[in-house]
Amino acid sequence: RKASGGRRLSEAAPPLHGSMPMSSKPKQPEAGGRMRVHLPSNLEPTYANFAVITHSRSEIVIDFAQVMPQVSQARVKNRVVMTAFNAKLLLRALKEHMARFEAQFGEVVLPEGTTLAAQLFQPPPSDPTSDG
């Protein structure tokens, strides 16, 4: 599979038995080459504004969730399990894409000293200039 932007996350899976003539060998992507990715026409995007990342010795697990303000529970929408090797490739690709994004649209500034959960679950700050 390949992440957007051309980073290969893993080698191509071999074809299923019987899908190619015996004399043909599966064509492997060249090192550094691009792999075609098929997106089904009925594939629906999933919005996630929260992620929980856990790991074991053999894999990294990322649960993507939706959190609504003032709701104390996140709803996991997708779980992605990958090897640590592929997770590191994903991390590298994300860093590269964030650098390009910020070069094009400006720096994404993260607030310091507060957690995402605190931002999502605390009431909005009151406006000291308002009467109510």
PDB file of C-alpha atoms in Angstrom:
ATOM      1  CA  ARG A   1       0.000   0.000   0.000  1.00  0.00           C
ATOM      2  CA  LYS A   2       1.050   3.557  -0.516  1.00  0.00           C
ATOM      3  CA  ALA A   3       0.266   6.635   1.464  1.00  0.00           C
ATOM      4  CA  SER A   4      -0.797   9.752  -0.366  1.00  0.00           C
ATOM      5  CA  GLY A   5       2.239  11.502  -1.749  1.00  0.00           C
ATOM      6  CA  GLY A   6       4.137   8.416  -2.752  1.00  0.00           C
ATOM      7  CA  ARG A   7       5.454   6.814   0.438  1.00  0.00           C
ATOM      8  CA  ARG A   8       5.286   3.035   0.250  1.00  0.00           C
ATOM      9  CA  LEU A   9       3.873   1.606   3.491  1.00  0.00           C
ATOM     10  CA  SER A  10       4.386  -2.059   2.650  1.00  0.00           C
ATOM     11  CA  GLU A  11       5.278  -4.329  -0.217  1.00  0.00           C
ATOM     12  CA  ALA A  12       2.531  -5.336  -2.602  1.00  0.00           C
ATOM     13  CA  ALA A  13       0.696  -8.505  -1.652  1.00  0.00           C
ATOM     14  CA  PRO A  14       1.273 -11.422  -4.015  1.00  0.00           C
ATOM     15  CA  PRO A  15      -1.648 -12.190  -6.326  1.00  0.00           C
ATOM     16  CA  LEU A  16      -4.164 -14.813  -5.315  1.00  0.00           C
ATOM     17  CA  HIS A  17      -3.479 -18.354  -6.554  1.00  0.00           C
ATOM     18  CA  GLY A  18      -4.774 -18.770 -10.065  1.00  0.00           C
ATOM     19  CA  SER A  19      -4.988 -15.070 -10.847  1.00  0.00           C
ATOM     20  CA  MET A  20      -1.930 -15.097 -13.136  1.00  0.00           C
ATOM     21  CA  PRO A  21      -0.561 -17.636 -15.582  1.00  0.00           C
ATOM     22  CA  MET A  22       2.061 -19.902 -14.014  1.00  0.00           C
ATOM     23  CA  SER A  23       4.738 -18.532 -16.349  1.00  0.00           C
ATOM     24  CA  SER A  24       4.158 -14.946 -15.201  1.00  0.00           C
ATOM     25  CA  LYS A  25       5.785 -13.608 -12.091  1.00  0.00           C
ATOM     26  CA  PRO A  26       4.032 -10.883 -10.124  1.00  0.00           C
ATOM     27  CA  LYS A  27       5.481  -7.519 -11.010  1.00  0.00           C
ATOM     28  CA  GLN A  28       6.935  -5.920  -7.903  1.00  0.00           C
ATOM     29  CA  PRO A  29       7.114  -2.147  -7.667  1.00  0.00           C
ATOM     30  CA  GLU A  30      10.605  -0.783  -8.172  1.00  0.00           C
ATOM     31  CA  ALA A  31      12.347   0.604  -5.119  1.00  0.00           C
ATOM     32  CA  GLY A  32      11.171   4.180  -4.703  1.00  0.00           C
ATOM     33  CA  GLY A  33       8.597   3.709  -7.469  1.00  0.00           C
ATOM     34  CA  ARG A  34       4.918   4.533  -7.244  1.00  0.00           C
ATOM     35  CA  MET A  35       2.222   1.988  -6.627  1.00  0.00           C
ATOM     36  CA  ARG A  36      -1.275   2.431  -7.991  1.00  0.00           C
ATOM     37  CA  VAL A  37      -3.958   2.630  -5.314  1.00  0.00           C
ATOM     38  CA  HIS A  38      -7.548   1.722  -6.137  1.00  0.00           C
ATOM     39  CA  LEU A  39     -10.199   3.771  -4.322  1.00  0.00           C
ATOM     40  CA  PRO A  40     -13.632   2.141  -4.574  1.00  0.00           C
ATOM     41  CA  SER A  41     -16.305   4.530  -5.843  1.00  0.00           C
ATOM     42  CA  ASN A  42     -18.455   3.801  -2.779  1.00  0.00           C
ATOM     43  CA  LEU A  43     -15.672   4.564  -0.270  1.00  0.00           C
ATOM     44  CA  GLU A  44     -16.937   7.088   2.278  1.00  0.00           C
ATOM     45  CA  PRO A  45     -14.507   9.323   4.157  1.00  0.00           C
ATOM     46  CA  THR A  46     -14.553   9.173   7.940  1.00  0.00           C
ATOM     47  CA  TYR A  47     -14.096  12.341   9.977  1.00  0.00           C
ATOM     48  CA  ALA A  48     -11.989  11.997  13.120  1.00  0.00           C
ATOM     49  CA  ASN A  49     -10.994  14.759  15.512  1.00  0.00           C
ATOM     50  CA  PHE A  50      -9.488  12.482  18.150  1.00  0.00           C
ATOM     51  CA  ALA A  51      -7.137   9.517  18.127  1.00  0.00           C
ATOM     52  CA  VAL A  52      -5.998   7.042  20.757  1.00  0.00           C
ATOM     53  CA  ILE A  53      -2.679   5.358  20.026  1.00  0.00           C
ATOM     54  CA  THR A  54      -1.578   2.162  21.768  1.00  0.00           C
ATOM     55  CA  HIS A  55       1.063  -0.426  21.023  1.00  0.00           C
ATOM     56  CA  SER A  56       2.279  -3.906  21.746  1.00  0.00           C
ATOM     57  CA  ARG A  57       5.674  -5.380  21.003  1.00  0.00           C
ATOM     58  CA  SER A  58       4.600  -6.248  17.464  1.00  0.00           C
ATOM     59  CA  GLU A  59       2.186  -3.509  16.367  1.00  0.00           C
ATOM     60  CA  ILE A  60       0.890   0.035  16.688  1.00  0.00           C
ATOM     61  CA  VAL A  61      -2.884   0.529  17.009  1.00  0.00           C
ATOM     62  CA  ILE A  62      -4.552   3.841  16.161  1.00  0.00           C
ATOM     63  CA  ASP A  63      -8.237   4.275  17.034  1.00  0.00           C
ATOM     64  CA  PHE A  64      -9.737   7.237  15.188  1.00  0.00           C
ATOM     65  CA  ALA A  65     -12.753   8.744  16.926  1.00  0.00           C
ATOM     66  CA  GLN A  66     -15.223  11.591  16.862  1.00  0.00           C
ATOM     67  CA  VAL A  67     -15.596  13.750  19.943  1.00  0.00           C
ATOM     68  CA  MET A  68     -18.399  16.245  20.276  1.00  0.00           C
ATOM     69  CA  PRO A  69     -18.051  19.245  22.610  1.00  0.00           C
ATOM     70  CA  GLN A  70     -19.741  18.766  25.981  1.00  0.00           C
ATOM     71  CA  VAL A  71     -20.068  14.989  25.410  1.00  0.00           C
ATOM     72  CA  SER A  72     -17.920  12.866  27.712  1.00  0.00           C
ATOM     73  CA  GLN A  73     -17.469   9.903  25.388  1.00  0.00           C
ATOM     74  CA  ALA A  74     -15.585   9.540  22.111  1.00  0.00           C
ATOM     75  CA  ARG A  75     -17.034   7.291  19.413  1.00  0.00           C
ATOM     76  CA  VAL A  76     -14.366   5.205  17.680  1.00  0.00           C
ATOM     77  CA  LYS A  77     -15.034   5.144  13.941  1.00  0.00           C
ATOM     78  CA  ASN A  78     -11.975   3.296  12.605  1.00  0.00           C
ATOM     79  CA  ARG A  79      -9.140   1.198  13.989  1.00  0.00           C
ATOM     80  CA  VAL A  80      -5.863   0.936  12.083  1.00  0.00           C
ATOM     81  CA  VAL A  81      -3.335  -1.717  13.110  1.00  0.00           C
ATOM     82  CA  MET A  82       0.154  -1.660  11.603  1.00  0.00           C
ATOM     83  CA  THR A  83       3.670  -2.790  12.261  1.00  0.00           C
ATOM     84  CA  ALA A  84       6.018  -0.395  14.026  1.00  0.00           C
ATOM     85  CA  PHE A  85       8.028  -0.192  10.789  1.00  0.00           C
ATOM     86  CA  ASN A  86       4.988   0.936   8.792  1.00  0.00           C
ATOM     87  CA  ALA A  87       3.938   3.304  11.588  1.00  0.00           C
ATOM     88  CA  LYS A  88       7.345   4.967  11.366  1.00  0.00           C
ATOM     89  CA  LEU A  89       6.956   5.334   7.592  1.00  0.00           C
ATOM     90  CA  LEU A  90       3.506   6.851   8.178  1.00  0.00           C
ATOM     91  CA  LEU A  91       4.987   9.258  10.738  1.00  0.00           C
ATOM     92  CA  ARG A  92       7.632  10.342   8.230  1.00  0.00           C
ATOM     93  CA  ALA A  93       4.998  10.863   5.521  1.00  0.00           C
ATOM     94  CA  LEU A  94       2.791  12.876   7.916  1.00  0.00           C
ATOM     95  CA  LYS A  95       5.733  15.112   8.850  1.00  0.00           C
ATOM     96  CA  GLU A  96       6.494  15.726   5.173  1.00  0.00           C
ATOM     97  CA  HIS A  97       2.853  16.510   4.386  1.00  0.00           C
ATOM     98  CA  MET A  98       2.506  18.843   7.391  1.00  0.00           C
ATOM     99  CA  ALA A  99       5.615  20.727   6.251  1.00  0.00           C
ATOM    100  CA  ARG A 100       4.111  21.141   2.764  1.00  0.00           C
ATOM    101  CA  PHE A 101       0.709  22.092   4.216  1.00  0.00           C
ATOM    102  CA  GLU A 102       2.254  24.763   6.453  1.00  0.00           C
ATOM    103  CA  ALA A 103       4.405  26.084   3.603  1.00  0.00           C
ATOM    104  CA  GLN A 104       1.243  26.558   1.554  1.00  0.00           C
ATOM    105  CA  PHE A 105      -1.303  27.625   4.199  1.00  0.00           C
ATOM    106  CA  GLY A 106       0.733  28.871   7.168  1.00  0.00           C
ATOM    107  CA  GLU A 107       1.804  27.337  10.453  1.00  0.00           C
ATOM    108  CA  VAL A 108      -0.661  25.244  12.414  1.00  0.00           C
ATOM    109  CA  VAL A 109      -0.279  26.557  15.959  1.00  0.00           C
ATOM    110  CA  LEU A 110      -1.013  24.175  18.800  1.00  0.00           C
ATOM    111  CA  PRO A 111      -1.992  25.692  22.153  1.00  0.00           C
ATOM    112  CA  GLU A 112       0.520  25.043  24.924  1.00  0.00           C
ATOM    113  CA  GLY A 113      -0.194  23.830  28.426  1.00  0.00           C
ATOM    114  CA  THR A 114      -3.563  22.270  27.687  1.00  0.00           C
ATOM    115  CA  THR A 115      -4.762  18.938  26.390  1.00  0.00           C
ATOM    116  CA  LEU A 116      -7.128  18.244  23.531  1.00  0.00           C
ATOM    117  CA  ALA A 117      -9.569  16.688  26.001  1.00  0.00           C
ATOM    118  CA  ALA A 118      -9.579  19.852  28.126  1.00  0.00           C
ATOM    119  CA  GLN A 119     -10.253  21.973  25.054  1.00  0.00           C
ATOM    120  CA  LEU A 120     -13.107  19.743  23.921  1.00  0.00           C
ATOM    121  CA  PHE A 121     -14.792  19.162  27.276  1.00  0.00           C
ATOM    122  CA  GLN A 122     -14.476  22.474  29.103  1.00  0.00           C
ATOM    123  CA  PRO A 123     -17.119  25.145  28.577  1.00  0.00           C
ATOM    124  CA  PRO A 124     -16.141  27.964  26.233  1.00  0.00           C
ATOM    125  CA  PRO A 125     -14.473  30.894  27.994  1.00  0.00           C
ATOM    126  CA  SER A 126     -16.902  33.631  28.915  1.00  0.00           C
ATOM    127  CA  ASP A 127     -16.430  36.973  27.209  1.00  0.00           C
ATOM    128  CA  PRO A 128     -15.602  39.547  29.911  1.00  0.00           C
ATOM    129  CA  THR A 129     -16.888  42.364  27.679  1.00  0.00           C
ATOM    130  CA  SER A 130     -20.369  40.870  27.327  1.00  0.00           C
ATOM    131  CA  ASP A 131     -23.222  41.614  29.714  1.00  0.00           C
ATOM    132  CA  GLY A 132     -24.474  38.113  30.078  1.00  0.00           C
TER     133      GLY A 132
END
